C-alpha positions as a LaTeX table, in Angstrom:
\begin{tabular}{lrrr}
\hline
Residue & $x$ (\AA) & $y$ (\AA) & $z$ (\AA) \\
\hline
Met1 & 0.00 & 0.00 & 0.00 \\
Pro2 & 1.30 & 3.46 & $-0.81$ \\
Thr3 & 2.05 & 6.09 & 1.81 \\
Tyr4 & 0.50 & 9.51 & 1.28 \\
Asp5 & 1.62 & 12.81 & 2.80 \\
Tyr6 & $-1.00$ & 15.15 & 4.20 \\
Glu7 & $-0.84$ & 18.68 & 5.60 \\
Cys8 & $-3.46$ & 20.43 & 7.73 \\
Gln9 & $-4.63$ & 23.72 & 6.21 \\
Thr10 & $-5.40$ & 25.17 & 9.67 \\
Cys11 & $-2.51$ & 24.23 & 11.97 \\
Gly12 & 0.14 & 23.13 & 9.42 \\
His13 & 0.54 & 19.65 & 10.96 \\
Gln14 & 2.14 & 17.24 & 8.47 \\
Phe15 & 1.61 & 13.49 & 8.65 \\
Glu16 & 1.73 & 10.32 & 6.58 \\
Ala17 & $-1.02$ & 7.75 & 6.08 \\
Arg18 & $-0.81$ & 4.29 & 4.52 \\
Gln19 & $-3.87$ & 3.87 & 2.38 \\
Ser20 & $-5.06$ & 1.76 & $-0.48$ \\
Met21 & $-5.37$ & 3.57 & $-3.78$ \\
Lys22 & $-9.11$ & 2.89 & $-3.61$ \\
Asp23 & $-9.55$ & 4.52 & $-0.18$ \\
Pro24 & $-11.01$ & 8.03 & $-0.09$ \\
His25 & $-8.65$ & 10.88 & 0.82 \\
Leu26 & $-8.48$ & 11.89 & 4.47 \\
Thr27 & $-10.38$ & 15.10 & 5.21 \\
Asp28 & $-9.76$ & 15.93 & 8.91 \\
Cys29 & $-6.58$ & 16.74 & 10.84 \\
Pro30 & $-5.68$ & 13.99 & 13.38 \\
Val31 & $-4.74$ & 16.62 & 16.01 \\
Glu32 & $-7.70$ & 16.60 & 18.41 \\
Ala33 & $-7.51$ & 20.31 & 19.22 \\
Cys34 & $-7.57$ & 21.23 & 15.52 \\
Ala35 & $-9.63$ & 18.82 & 13.38 \\
Gly36 & $-9.21$ & 21.23 & 10.45 \\
Pro37 & $-9.27$ & 20.27 & 6.77 \\
Val38 & $-6.25$ & 18.49 & 5.32 \\
Lys39 & $-4.80$ & 18.45 & 1.83 \\
Arg40 & $-2.93$ & 15.55 & 0.30 \\
Lys41 & 0.52 & 16.60 & $-0.86$ \\
Ile42 & 2.03 & 15.32 & $-4.08$ \\
Gly43 & 5.06 & 13.16 & $-3.36$ \\
Leu44 & 7.94 & 12.38 & $-5.64$ \\
Gly45 & 8.30 & 8.79 & $-4.50$ \\
Ser46 & 11.66 & 7.11 & $-4.54$ \\
Gly47 & 14.00 & 6.15 & $-7.33$ \\
Leu48 & 14.86 & 2.60 & $-8.25$ \\
Ile49 & 18.34 & 1.31 & $-8.85$ \\
Phe50 & 18.72 & $-2.07$ & $-10.50$ \\
Lys51 & 21.98 & $-3.84$ & $-9.71$ \\
Gly52 & 23.42 & $-7.11$ & $-10.88$ \\
Ser53 & 22.99 & $-9.09$ & $-14.05$ \\
Gly54 & 19.75 & $-9.25$ & $-15.97$ \\
Phe55 & 19.37 & $-5.55$ & $-16.69$ \\
Tyr56 & 20.01 & $-3.66$ & $-19.89$ \\
Ile57 & 22.74 & $-1.41$ & $-18.53$ \\
Thr58 & 24.93 & $-4.36$ & $-17.47$ \\
Asp59 & 24.06 & $-7.06$ & $-20.00$ \\
Tyr60 & 23.82 & $-5.25$ & $-23.31$ \\
Arg61 & 26.88 & $-3.02$ & $-23.30$ \\
Ser62 & 28.85 & $-2.67$ & $-26.51$ \\
Asp63 & 31.85 & $-4.91$ & $-27.05$ \\
Ser64 & 34.20 & $-1.90$ & $-27.06$ \\
Tyr65 & 32.89 & $-0.80$ & $-23.64$ \\
Lys66 & 33.32 & $-4.32$ & $-22.24$ \\
Ala67 & 36.88 & $-4.50$ & $-23.59$ \\
Ala68 & 37.79 & $-1.13$ & $-22.06$ \\
Ala69 & 36.26 & $-2.10$ & $-18.71$ \\
Lys70 & 38.11 & $-5.41$ & $-18.73$ \\
Gln71 & 41.39 & $-3.64$ & $-19.52$ \\
Asp72 & 40.85 & $-1.09$ & $-16.73$ \\
Ser73 & 40.00 & $-3.73$ & $-14.13$ \\
Gly74 & 42.82 & $-6.02$ & $-15.26$ \\
Gly75 & 45.52 & $-3.46$ & $-14.54$ \\
Ser76 & 44.29 & $-2.54$ & $-11.08$ \\
Ser77 & 43.65 & $-6.08$ & $-9.84$ \\
Ala78 & 47.27 & $-7.22$ & $-10.21$ \\
Ser79 & 48.83 & $-8.09$ & $-6.87$ \\
Pro80 & 51.93 & $-6.15$ & $-5.79$ \\
Pro81 & 55.27 & $-7.95$ & $-6.02$ \\
Ala82 & 56.27 & $-9.96$ & $-2.96$ \\
Lys83 & 58.85 & $-8.37$ & $-0.67$ \\
Ser84 & 61.89 & $-10.46$ & 0.15 \\
\hline
\end{tabular}
């Protein structure tokens, strides 16, 4: 269920409510002394980051990009010479 942000138009109290998309919007402030009208704020949500194999950005890179990445990682992964 999504979480919606609300703000009271009278006292400015901000709160969140977990509601189904089918539920009607809340209309009253939960602060007992106020009980003024509330307005649902528009939220931006959160971004998604897909990691690992199985996604376009990692599986369908060009061959030249893969070769350059392999060359870059190959040089830095070499172990330092042993001290004697």
